[in-house]
Amino acid sequence: MTYQPSGPTYGQATGEEKTASVLAHLSAIIAAVLTAGWLSFVGPLIIWAIYKNRSPLVRQAAAGSFNFNVGLWVMNIVAWICVFTIVLIPVAVVLFIIANILIFVFHIIGAVKASKGEIYDYPFQIRILH
């Protein structure tokens, strides 16, 4: 029995494409750690801009990562608004925790799939890039 990838793939992805796809997913985590979650969309956006016309696999990985991070960015804004209302601080804490868990879990799943040359479709995205 041979191994069949679970998700859609783009034929035989080159090593460079797999590396760039993995970086598209992991750059969001790196940026989130360095900027306390505020600029997690910048890394995927840069990779998308570089590879959008060179590799469909990398373009889709970076676009999905960017779109997912925009949703998390909106969640962070809502959480900060809740912090400033004082009464909703518990809601803000829950939103911050959820956003941080989501950013780590889903980007790591995306990076693992990208390392196999597979496409990962994030669960909830604000589809801006394609």
mmCIF file of C-alpha atoms in Angstrom:
data_model
loop_
_atom_site.group_PDB
_atom_site.id
_atom_site.type_symbol
_atom_site.label_atom_id
_atom_site.label_comp_id
_atom_site.label_asym_id
_atom_site.label_seq_id
_atom_site.Cartn_x
_atom_site.Cartn_y
_atom_site.Cartn_z
ATOM 1 C CA MET A 1 0.000 0.000 0.000
ATOM 2 C CA THR A 2 1.414 3.392 -0.948
ATOM 3 C CA TYR A 3 0.972 6.642 0.918
ATOM 4 C CA GLN A 4 -1.628 8.991 -0.520
ATOM 5 C CA PRO A 5 -1.560 12.638 0.632
ATOM 6 C CA SER A 6 -4.684 13.649 2.502
ATOM 7 C CA GLY A 7 -5.032 17.121 0.994
ATOM 8 C CA PRO A 8 -4.817 18.548 -2.512
ATOM 9 C CA THR A 9 -1.302 18.957 -3.872
ATOM 10 C CA TYR A 10 0.375 20.772 -6.743
ATOM 11 C CA GLY A 11 2.126 17.865 -8.432
ATOM 12 C CA GLN A 12 5.766 17.549 -7.507
ATOM 13 C CA ALA A 13 6.605 20.630 -5.451
ATOM 14 C CA THR A 14 10.264 21.617 -5.517
ATOM 15 C CA GLY A 15 12.304 21.947 -2.350
ATOM 16 C CA GLU A 16 12.242 25.727 -2.681
ATOM 17 C CA GLU A 17 8.450 25.741 -2.982
ATOM 18 C CA LYS A 18 8.037 23.524 0.076
ATOM 19 C CA THR A 19 10.461 25.682 2.089
ATOM 20 C CA ALA A 20 8.727 28.910 1.069
ATOM 21 C CA SER A 21 5.311 27.385 1.847
ATOM 22 C CA VAL A 22 6.465 26.285 5.298
ATOM 23 C CA LEU A 23 7.940 29.747 5.860
ATOM 24 C CA ALA A 24 4.637 31.338 4.805
ATOM 25 C CA HIS A 25 2.924 29.497 7.643
ATOM 26 C CA LEU A 26 5.655 29.828 10.278
ATOM 27 C CA SER A 27 6.437 33.489 9.550
ATOM 28 C CA ALA A 28 3.077 34.355 11.095
ATOM 29 C CA ILE A 29 4.064 32.692 14.372
ATOM 30 C CA ILE A 30 7.461 34.405 14.369
ATOM 31 C CA ALA A 31 5.929 37.814 13.694
ATOM 32 C CA ALA A 32 3.213 37.227 16.305
ATOM 33 C CA VAL A 33 5.816 36.459 18.961
ATOM 34 C CA LEU A 34 7.969 39.447 18.034
ATOM 35 C CA THR A 35 5.070 41.925 17.867
ATOM 36 C CA ALA A 36 2.698 40.531 20.519
ATOM 37 C CA GLY A 37 0.288 39.358 17.824
ATOM 38 C CA TRP A 38 -0.118 42.650 16.005
ATOM 39 C CA LEU A 39 1.862 42.036 12.831
ATOM 40 C CA SER A 40 1.389 38.322 12.295
ATOM 41 C CA PHE A 41 0.064 38.972 8.791
ATOM 42 C CA VAL A 42 3.218 40.750 7.523
ATOM 43 C CA GLY A 43 5.374 37.636 6.935
ATOM 44 C CA PRO A 44 2.764 35.803 4.845
ATOM 45 C CA LEU A 45 2.061 39.028 2.924
ATOM 46 C CA ILE A 46 5.735 39.448 2.007
ATOM 47 C CA ILE A 47 6.016 35.822 0.890
ATOM 48 C CA TRP A 48 2.798 36.131 -1.122
ATOM 49 C CA ALA A 49 4.150 39.260 -2.852
ATOM 50 C CA ILE A 50 7.411 37.501 -3.754
ATOM 51 C CA TYR A 51 5.891 34.196 -4.952
ATOM 52 C CA LYS A 52 2.424 35.171 -6.245
ATOM 53 C CA ASN A 53 3.448 34.763 -9.887
ATOM 54 C CA ARG A 54 6.131 32.103 -9.381
ATOM 55 C CA SER A 55 4.450 29.255 -7.522
ATOM 56 C CA PRO A 56 0.745 28.459 -7.075
ATOM 57 C CA LEU A 57 1.557 26.309 -4.025
ATOM 58 C CA VAL A 58 3.424 29.086 -2.216
ATOM 59 C CA ARG A 59 0.885 31.698 -3.289
ATOM 60 C CA GLN A 60 -1.975 29.676 -1.833
ATOM 61 C CA ALA A 61 -0.079 28.905 1.388
ATOM 62 C CA ALA A 62 0.844 32.558 1.932
ATOM 63 C CA ALA A 63 -2.625 33.820 1.001
ATOM 64 C CA GLY A 64 -4.314 31.365 3.372
ATOM 65 C CA SER A 65 -1.941 32.274 6.187
ATOM 66 C CA PHE A 66 -2.470 36.000 5.579
ATOM 67 C CA ASN A 67 -6.261 35.679 5.397
ATOM 68 C CA PHE A 68 -6.368 33.628 8.602
ATOM 69 C CA ASN A 69 -4.196 36.185 10.397
ATOM 70 C CA VAL A 70 -6.438 39.052 9.367
ATOM 71 C CA GLY A 71 -9.276 37.279 11.194
ATOM 72 C CA LEU A 72 -7.103 36.855 14.273
ATOM 73 C CA TRP A 73 -6.061 40.495 14.034
ATOM 74 C CA VAL A 74 -9.747 41.505 14.102
ATOM 75 C CA MET A 75 -10.211 39.242 17.138
ATOM 76 C CA ASN A 76 -7.324 41.039 18.875
ATOM 77 C CA ILE A 77 -8.874 44.435 18.142
ATOM 78 C CA VAL A 78 -12.180 43.286 19.636
ATOM 79 C CA ALA A 79 -10.293 41.972 22.673
ATOM 80 C CA TRP A 80 -8.534 45.322 23.158
ATOM 81 C CA ILE A 81 -11.855 47.144 22.912
ATOM 82 C CA CYS A 82 -13.175 44.808 25.612
ATOM 83 C CA VAL A 83 -10.141 45.615 27.801
ATOM 84 C CA PHE A 84 -10.890 49.323 27.625
ATOM 85 C CA THR A 85 -14.510 48.818 28.687
ATOM 86 C CA ILE A 86 -13.189 47.417 32.009
ATOM 87 C CA VAL A 87 -16.335 45.332 32.548
ATOM 88 C CA LEU A 88 -15.475 43.040 29.639
ATOM 89 C CA ILE A 89 -11.893 42.278 30.708
ATOM 90 C CA PRO A 90 -12.732 38.571 31.261
ATOM 91 C CA VAL A 91 -14.043 38.394 27.684
ATOM 92 C CA ALA A 92 -10.851 40.075 26.457
ATOM 93 C CA VAL A 93 -8.680 37.558 28.291
ATOM 94 C CA VAL A 94 -10.604 34.664 26.735
ATOM 95 C CA LEU A 95 -10.294 36.211 23.255
ATOM 96 C CA PHE A 96 -6.542 36.748 23.685
ATOM 97 C CA ILE A 97 -6.066 33.151 24.821
ATOM 98 C CA ILE A 98 -8.143 31.766 21.949
ATOM 99 C CA ALA A 99 -6.297 33.895 19.366
ATOM 100 C CA ASN A 100 -2.899 32.779 20.642
ATOM 101 C CA ILE A 101 -3.844 29.110 20.698
ATOM 102 C CA LEU A 102 -5.312 29.335 17.197
ATOM 103 C CA ILE A 103 -2.257 31.057 15.753
ATOM 104 C CA PHE A 104 0.087 28.356 17.018
ATOM 105 C CA VAL A 105 -2.054 25.292 16.326
ATOM 106 C CA PHE A 106 -3.300 26.097 12.840
ATOM 107 C CA HIS A 107 -0.017 27.523 11.538
ATOM 108 C CA ILE A 108 1.892 24.463 12.721
ATOM 109 C CA ILE A 109 -0.663 22.214 11.011
ATOM 110 C CA GLY A 110 -0.277 24.325 7.855
ATOM 111 C CA ALA A 111 3.525 24.118 8.019
ATOM 112 C CA VAL A 112 3.449 20.325 8.388
ATOM 113 C CA LYS A 113 1.136 19.977 5.386
ATOM 114 C CA ALA A 114 3.257 22.428 3.364
ATOM 115 C CA SER A 115 6.370 20.387 4.086
ATOM 116 C CA LYS A 116 4.642 17.493 2.300
ATOM 117 C CA GLY A 117 3.674 19.716 -0.646
ATOM 118 C CA GLU A 118 0.011 19.801 0.409
ATOM 119 C CA ILE A 119 -2.315 22.763 0.592
ATOM 120 C CA TYR A 120 -3.832 23.665 3.943
ATOM 121 C CA ASP A 121 -7.152 25.480 3.974
ATOM 122 C CA TYR A 122 -7.487 27.422 7.229
ATOM 123 C CA PRO A 123 -10.836 26.941 8.993
ATOM 124 C CA PHE A 124 -11.999 30.544 9.145
ATOM 125 C CA GLN A 125 -10.544 33.222 6.965
ATOM 126 C CA ILE A 126 -11.381 36.665 5.766
ATOM 127 C CA ARG A 127 -10.535 35.993 2.137
ATOM 128 C CA ILE A 128 -8.594 39.003 0.916
ATOM 129 C CA LEU A 129 -5.700 37.405 -0.971
ATOM 130 C CA HIS A 130 -6.140 34.551 -3.424
#
